[in-house]
Amino acid sequence: MAKLWGGRFNKNTNELVDAFNASIKFDKRLYHEDIRGSIAHANMLARTGIIPEADGKKIVQGLEQILADIKAGKFEFEVSLEDIHMNIEARLTAAIGSAGARLHTARSRNDQVALDMHMYMKREVTEIGELLLAFEQALLTVAKQNEKTLMPGYTHLQRAQPITFAHHMLAYFNMLQRDFRRLQGVWIGADLMPLGAGAIAGTTFPIDRFQVAGELNFSEVYGNSMDAVSDRDYILEFLSFASILMMHMSRLSEEICLWSSTEFGFVELDDAFATGSSMMPQKKNPDISELVRGKTGRVYGHLQAMLVTLKGLPLTYNKDLQEDKEGFFDTIDTIKFSLAVYRDMLLTMKVNKERMAKAVHQDFSNATDLADYLVRKGLPFRQAHEVVGKCVAYAIAQEKFLPEISLPEYKEFSQLFEQDLLEALKPENCVAARTSYGGPAFGENAKQIVKGENLLQMQQQILVALNSKI
Ligand code: ARG
């Protein structure tokens, strides 16, 4: 098909160039935004008298028909028409004639594609927000089911101090809270209307950019036409948000891989959320967690690629910017899929409370509590640390754990030890005593769960508000 920009050319484009240059195979997913944006532009052109009222009407009707055709699968996208913008415009003009040819007045594909991407981003933010919320809800549910589930907490992947599984889940819940906040930041970056910037320097026509912004529910309009067509910060912000989210999910994935190993045996994935081996009949593999961990690298790659693409670009539009799409779209698909599958995997995962309890009763994660015990009896902490360190070394040599050492043996290390030390060593008491704000004590976590539920309600309201502005 003839190029919409063909006027100054005397030859057809080389076929390879057509194929190389075209973005239609991936930017066709912007069709809805492209059409909505064009309708708002046409309405504005008609209302400001830049094009005849009747042409405006024809354009809108024509575009609505194209939208219906695309939805019904009755639209053939053509590579020779390069991108979604020209595919739709060519079809419009073919359908309604000269009125269609007026649509691109006071507009360039540079501001048009920027508009589409902003609108697309806003819609995705709300959809991703819902999935994020559902995932947070799942973490909170698992936390609630495990308020009393004792387990060892780790530093350096060595047993550190007793905690509860609820406390561990709430740590991830808190990370996801921050992800939600970052997502709100992504929205702010996307909620800026670029149309009317033209190719670079606005237009000579008396357009009304605020009218377009109003019709499309944008809060603000870009105040500089060059910035409007060059800005990809909102994509970087999204990819940063996505990278951090994936990093959180990847860390959880790593833990689930460890926990579901025979060595830990802390959790068992539901059969519907694990996979087998083609050779080893006994295998039950945590593929979902491994894939999320693996896909994290891919999302980081998209962020890195975008940063590198942008760093050397002179203002304003350069075709390099077309490279903003595939990584962006892939990131959207990756995080949505990951969030959805992870939520259900978590909710169906069996938490092996007995195994966790057994682990925490057979380790030295109560050693700090023994030192704290001595501190309460008056010993400075540094000395208490030293004494208990010696007790631990003694116990290891005896192949025992701390509760199995007798009081007379303890007295050899410090006269401050009394029979009540056994109480201090019980993991449930170690947890119960950690009442510092944000600590794992049962009551503290219960409060954090209530707070979490309130936060989720607030997030739900935020999403309702954002949904009304897409
Ligand atoms: N397909 C292009 C993109 O995604 C649209 C803008 C093209 N603008 C241009 N001046 N060639 O960036």
XYZ file of C-alpha atoms and ligand atoms in Angstrom:
482
model
C 0.000 0.000 0.000
C 1.151 3.552 -0.742
C 2.967 5.299 2.079
C 1.168 8.129 3.853
C 4.464 10.040 3.719
C 5.269 9.031 0.134
C 5.144 12.470 -1.519
C 8.843 13.244 -1.685
C 9.924 9.713 -2.619
C 10.459 8.404 -6.130
C 10.902 4.753 -5.290
C 9.137 2.108 -3.292
C 10.719 1.242 0.017
C 13.009 -1.769 -0.020
C 11.182 -4.780 1.384
C 13.765 -5.404 4.077
C 13.560 -1.774 5.129
C 9.800 -2.058 5.393
C 10.134 -5.110 7.576
C 12.932 -3.615 9.677
C 11.238 -0.282 10.173
C 7.777 -1.564 10.960
C 6.472 -1.730 14.492
C 2.995 -2.961 13.620
C 3.569 -6.494 14.810
C 3.974 -5.252 18.355
C 2.346 -1.812 18.473
C -0.985 -3.120 17.195
C -1.863 -3.681 20.820
C -2.175 0.097 21.117
C -5.167 0.113 18.755
C -7.728 0.997 21.394
C -5.756 3.939 22.719
C -4.837 5.066 19.208
C -8.481 5.213 18.220
C -9.669 6.874 21.416
C -6.884 9.435 21.094
C -7.765 10.117 17.462
C -11.434 10.557 18.354
C -10.526 13.130 21.006
C -8.228 14.876 18.524
C -10.936 14.927 15.833
C -13.508 16.259 18.293
C -11.124 19.027 19.264
C -10.304 19.866 15.614
C -14.016 20.167 14.879
C -14.868 22.169 17.984
C -12.074 24.664 17.387
C -13.179 25.011 13.746
C -9.889 23.653 12.381
C -11.820 21.060 10.391
C -15.504 21.159 9.377
C -17.966 19.871 11.956
C -19.310 17.294 9.452
C -15.826 15.908 8.812
C -15.309 15.568 12.537
C -18.456 13.460 12.774
C -17.430 11.260 9.854
C -14.022 10.693 11.371
C -15.477 9.660 14.701
C -17.941 7.273 13.079
C -15.228 5.857 10.836
C -12.918 5.295 13.776
C -15.643 3.611 15.781
C -16.231 1.249 12.875
C -12.514 0.465 12.704
C -12.488 -0.246 16.431
C -15.368 -2.676 16.004
C -13.623 -4.303 13.038
C -10.383 -4.780 14.945
C -12.234 -6.257 17.897
C -14.096 -8.602 15.564
C -10.821 -9.691 13.960
C -11.838 -8.080 10.680
C -8.799 -5.841 10.271
C -5.695 -6.850 8.344
C -2.642 -5.080 9.709
C -0.149 -4.253 6.972
C 3.594 -4.179 7.476
C 4.030 -1.728 4.597
C 1.942 0.745 6.622
C 4.579 0.553 9.308
C 2.715 1.092 12.525
C -0.665 1.147 14.217
C -1.115 4.860 13.569
C -0.771 4.642 9.808
C -2.650 1.363 9.544
C -5.673 2.958 11.146
C -5.385 6.279 9.339
C -5.034 4.604 5.935
C -8.084 2.465 6.590
C -10.041 5.503 7.749
C -9.263 7.488 4.637
C -10.035 4.489 2.449
C -13.411 4.256 4.184
C -14.500 7.912 4.425
C -12.338 9.768 1.919
C -11.115 13.332 2.358
C -12.544 13.756 5.877
C -10.197 10.984 6.956
C -7.303 12.761 5.324
C -7.939 15.765 7.621
C -7.480 13.782 10.848
C -3.737 14.243 10.990
C -4.005 18.062 10.926
C -1.930 19.595 13.735
C -0.594 16.203 14.759
C 2.483 14.072 14.217
C 3.028 10.425 14.935
C 5.565 11.640 17.478
C 2.968 13.120 19.798
C 0.413 10.513 18.733
C 2.529 7.544 19.798
C 3.410 9.322 23.033
C -0.299 9.809 23.729
C -1.077 6.158 23.012
C 1.675 4.971 25.311
C 0.580 7.249 28.145
C -3.007 6.041 27.871
C -1.955 2.434 27.616
C 0.249 2.807 30.660
C -2.567 4.296 32.719
C -4.857 1.383 31.918
C -2.163 -1.141 32.706
C -1.364 0.572 35.997
C -4.919 -0.068 37.163
C -4.882 -3.706 36.012
C -1.501 -4.366 37.566
C -2.697 -2.584 40.703
C -5.567 -5.077 41.024
C -3.218 -8.038 40.667
C -0.778 -6.528 43.131
C -3.578 -6.060 45.600
C -4.739 -9.654 45.180
C -1.204 -10.857 45.773
C -0.860 -8.705 48.892
C -4.165 -10.121 50.074
C -2.811 -13.650 49.629
C 0.294 -12.838 51.664
C -1.892 -11.442 54.405
C -4.117 -14.532 54.329
C -1.137 -16.870 54.692
C 0.188 -14.643 57.484
C -3.144 -14.851 59.299
C -3.178 -18.643 59.031
C 0.292 -18.779 60.538
C 0.259 -16.268 63.369
C 1.456 -18.989 65.750
C 3.652 -20.954 63.333
C 7.156 -20.871 64.757
C 10.149 -21.124 62.473
C 13.810 -20.211 62.530
C 14.649 -16.815 61.072
C 17.887 -16.703 59.077
C 20.754 -14.335 58.533
C 23.568 -15.460 56.213
C 21.245 -18.436 55.636
C 22.239 -19.605 59.144
C 19.684 -20.024 61.879
C 19.473 -16.659 63.637
C 16.453 -16.091 65.895
C 13.008 -17.655 66.193
C 10.235 -15.904 64.295
C 6.836 -16.892 62.983
C 5.896 -17.727 59.429
C 3.405 -14.865 59.710
C 6.257 -12.458 60.400
C 8.109 -13.757 57.363
C 5.061 -13.344 55.115
C 4.432 -9.877 56.486
C 7.949 -8.866 55.476
C 6.949 -9.562 51.869
C 3.631 -7.857 52.413
C 5.520 -4.719 53.401
C 7.674 -4.905 50.273
C 4.562 -5.196 48.160
C 3.100 -2.182 49.940
C 6.026 -0.153 48.712
C 5.594 -1.609 45.238
C 2.046 -0.327 45.255
C 3.281 3.117 46.246
C 5.801 3.037 43.400
C 3.010 2.039 41.044
C 1.126 5.161 42.109
C 4.253 7.104 41.168
C 4.195 5.454 37.742
C 0.651 6.691 37.316
C 1.683 10.272 38.032
C 4.372 10.075 35.338
C 1.892 8.666 32.833
C -0.936 11.059 33.620
C 0.522 13.822 31.413
C -0.982 14.604 28.029
C 1.522 14.975 25.143
C -0.783 15.476 22.138
C -0.500 18.869 20.510
C 3.282 18.866 20.718
C 3.260 17.965 17.026
C 6.482 16.576 15.660
C 8.589 18.804 17.893
C 7.402 22.400 17.958
C 3.646 22.454 18.447
C 1.450 23.683 15.628
C 0.298 26.809 13.847
C -3.349 25.783 14.280
C -5.457 27.061 17.191
C -5.674 23.689 18.933
C -6.996 23.215 22.452
C -4.787 20.719 24.214
C -6.684 21.052 27.480
C -9.891 19.983 25.800
C -8.175 16.804 24.583
C -6.710 16.249 28.040
C -10.166 16.660 29.577
C -11.819 14.243 27.173
C -9.133 11.646 27.801
C -9.070 12.113 31.591
C -5.546 13.462 31.874
C -4.693 15.597 34.900
C -1.948 17.585 33.225
C -0.645 18.657 29.835
C 3.047 18.659 28.898
C 4.257 22.242 29.132
C 7.050 21.857 26.589
C 6.491 20.381 23.142
C 10.039 19.068 22.843
C 9.865 17.327 26.205
C 6.456 15.912 25.309
C 7.732 13.962 22.307
C 11.068 12.928 23.862
C 9.998 11.933 27.343
C 10.190 8.244 28.183
C 10.684 8.739 31.919
C 7.301 7.213 32.594
C 8.428 4.022 30.874
C 11.655 3.979 32.857
C 9.644 4.519 36.021
C 7.404 1.634 35.119
C 10.337 -0.645 34.308
C 11.993 0.354 37.596
C 8.815 -0.394 39.487
C 8.546 -3.738 37.673
C 12.184 -4.611 38.323
C 11.848 -3.973 42.035
C 8.592 -5.902 42.184
C 10.195 -8.842 40.382
C 13.180 -8.631 42.711
C 10.825 -9.029 45.669
C 9.055 -11.951 44.039
C 12.372 -13.463 43.094
C 13.587 -13.386 46.675
C 10.384 -15.081 47.778
C 10.893 -17.571 44.964
C 14.351 -18.410 46.187
C 12.942 -19.029 49.664
C 10.145 -21.209 48.329
C 12.673 -23.258 46.358
C 14.675 -23.749 49.545
C 11.664 -24.354 51.774
C 10.194 -26.966 49.448
C 13.459 -28.939 49.309
C 13.693 -32.149 51.340
C 16.422 -30.491 53.399
C 14.035 -27.824 54.678
C 10.626 -29.405 54.115
C 8.936 -26.237 55.407
C 6.341 -26.042 52.641
C 4.818 -28.292 50.060
C 3.462 -26.869 46.846
C 0.083 -28.032 45.690
C 0.282 -30.634 42.917
C -1.450 -28.170 40.603
C 1.381 -25.682 41.117
C 4.408 -27.935 40.727
C 5.852 -29.996 37.909
C 7.510 -33.351 37.487
C 10.573 -34.715 35.756
C 10.532 -36.687 32.510
C 13.179 -39.039 33.871
C 13.045 -39.037 37.678
C 9.673 -40.327 38.840
C 10.006 -38.949 42.372
C 10.508 -35.315 41.390
C 8.179 -32.465 42.307
C 9.772 -29.257 41.159
C 8.986 -25.640 42.095
C 9.052 -24.468 38.467
C 6.826 -21.465 39.064
C 9.217 -20.013 41.620
C 12.188 -20.801 39.430
C 10.548 -19.144 36.445
C 9.675 -16.016 38.386
C 13.285 -15.871 39.574
C 14.436 -16.402 35.995
C 12.079 -13.865 34.475
C 13.348 -11.255 36.903
C 16.557 -11.088 34.895
C 14.555 -10.552 31.753
C 12.668 -7.606 33.284
C 15.938 -6.089 34.557
C 17.188 -6.444 30.978
C 14.305 -4.380 29.657
C 15.045 -1.612 32.164
C 18.708 -1.669 31.252
C 17.951 -1.652 27.528
C 15.697 1.383 27.888
C 18.227 3.292 29.971
C 20.917 2.605 27.386
C 18.630 3.483 24.476
C 17.881 6.862 25.989
C 21.278 7.913 27.255
C 22.736 9.182 24.004
C 19.624 10.473 22.291
C 19.585 14.085 21.191
C 16.221 15.830 21.428
C 13.673 15.232 20.167
C 12.138 12.187 18.489
C 14.540 9.602 17.086
C 13.468 6.258 15.714
C 15.426 4.608 18.522
C 12.422 5.504 20.645
C 10.363 2.871 18.870
C 12.481 0.425 20.873
C 10.559 1.498 23.984
C 7.719 -0.875 23.177
C 8.674 -4.530 23.076
C 10.426 -4.542 26.435
C 7.621 -2.514 27.947
C 4.910 -4.838 26.664
C 6.884 -7.909 27.623
C 7.364 -6.522 31.115
C 3.627 -5.935 31.477
C 2.861 -9.503 30.387
C 5.571 -10.945 32.591
C 4.585 -9.211 35.807
C 0.856 -9.746 35.304
C 1.335 -13.454 34.687
C 3.778 -13.790 37.572
C 1.490 -11.999 40.021
C -1.554 -14.020 39.026
C 0.059 -17.442 39.200
C 1.975 -16.645 42.367
C -1.085 -15.617 44.262
C -2.791 -18.956 43.679
C 0.396 -20.880 44.314
C 0.756 -19.213 47.714
C -2.846 -19.761 48.693
C -2.661 -23.479 47.908
C 0.794 -24.061 49.384
C 0.844 -26.375 52.412
C 2.783 -24.923 55.307
C 4.442 -27.720 57.241
C 4.042 -26.286 60.729
C 5.448 -29.370 62.468
C 8.617 -29.331 60.388
C 9.162 -25.658 61.117
C 8.512 -26.163 64.835
C 10.901 -29.107 64.920
C 13.568 -27.013 63.230
C 13.256 -24.173 65.684
C 13.443 -26.562 68.643
C 16.651 -28.087 67.352
C 18.939 -25.179 66.857
C 20.690 -22.357 68.647
C 18.397 -19.600 67.478
C 17.469 -18.990 71.128
C 21.054 -18.011 72.049
C 20.364 -14.269 71.906
C 17.518 -14.804 74.337
C 19.865 -16.470 76.782
C 22.185 -13.468 76.529
C 19.209 -11.136 77.057
C 18.292 -13.254 80.094
C 21.701 -12.541 81.626
C 21.345 -8.856 80.778
C 18.076 -8.776 82.694
C 19.953 -10.287 85.640
C 22.367 -7.348 85.478
C 25.227 -8.440 83.208
C 26.332 -5.946 80.494
C 25.276 -7.260 77.067
C 28.796 -7.626 75.681
C 29.752 -9.878 78.611
C 26.500 -11.803 78.354
C 27.261 -12.407 74.658
C 30.654 -13.812 75.579
C 29.240 -16.111 78.291
C 26.505 -17.495 76.044
C 28.995 -17.926 73.208
C 30.953 -20.205 75.530
C 27.759 -22.072 76.524
C 27.001 -22.640 72.819
C 30.503 -23.956 72.154
C 30.147 -26.248 75.180
C 26.755 -27.516 73.998
C 28.076 -28.191 70.501
C 30.951 -30.169 71.995
C 28.426 -32.195 74.035
C 26.239 -32.645 70.956
C 23.355 -30.996 72.788
C 21.137 -27.957 72.398
C 20.900 -25.216 75.019
C 17.816 -26.541 76.900
C 19.609 -29.850 77.423
C 22.453 -28.373 79.455
C 21.921 -28.735 83.215
C 21.799 -25.804 85.637
C 25.037 -26.831 87.430
C 26.766 -26.858 84.038
C 25.382 -23.368 83.275
C 26.567 -22.153 86.693
C 30.111 -22.948 85.581
C 29.742 -20.175 83.009
C 27.856 -17.668 85.161
C 26.402 -17.661 88.651
C 23.550 -15.540 87.320
C 21.902 -18.532 85.655
C 18.854 -19.903 87.521
C 16.258 -22.571 86.773
C 14.058 -19.990 84.978
C 16.535 -19.903 82.093
C 14.640 -22.805 80.562
C 11.621 -20.554 80.078
C 13.760 -17.991 78.301
C 14.958 -20.660 75.890
C 11.541 -21.784 74.673
C 11.134 -20.584 71.083
C 7.536 -19.499 71.672
C 8.751 -17.324 74.561
C 11.613 -15.964 72.459
C 9.037 -14.824 69.892
C 6.489 -13.631 72.466
C 9.115 -11.476 74.167
C 10.043 -9.616 70.988
C 7.401 -6.974 71.491
C 9.427 -4.099 70.049
C 7.472 -2.247 67.366
C 7.695 -4.222 64.126
C 9.027 -7.285 65.923
C 7.644 -10.824 65.595
C 5.734 -10.995 68.917
C 2.317 -12.537 68.353
C 0.433 -9.402 69.412
C 2.660 -7.163 67.300
C 1.996 -9.191 64.178
C -1.722 -9.249 64.887
C -1.630 -5.436 64.950
C 0.349 -5.356 61.707
C -2.205 -7.637 60.086
C -5.048 -5.288 61.043
C -3.002 -2.364 59.751
C -2.353 -4.307 56.549
C -6.044 -4.944 56.044
C -6.758 -1.240 56.396
C -4.011 -0.427 53.927
C -5.487 -2.840 51.426
C -8.838 -1.112 51.712
C -7.174 2.219 51.054
C -5.390 0.784 48.039
C -8.686 -0.527 46.745
C -10.122 2.982 46.963
C -7.090 4.404 45.199
C -7.631 1.935 42.370
C -11.286 2.883 42.085
C -10.220 6.529 41.785
C -7.559 5.715 39.159
C -9.994 3.543 37.240
C -12.292 6.500 36.846
C -9.430 8.400 35.183
C -8.312 5.990 32.476
N 6.154 3.652 15.284
C 6.743 4.843 15.789
C 7.210 4.623 17.216
O 6.790 3.716 17.808
C 5.750 5.967 15.778
C 6.378 7.308 15.656
C 7.067 7.451 14.353
N 7.524 8.777 14.132
C 8.367 9.076 13.151
N 8.732 10.310 13.048
N 8.829 8.188 12.325
O 8.026 5.360 17.731
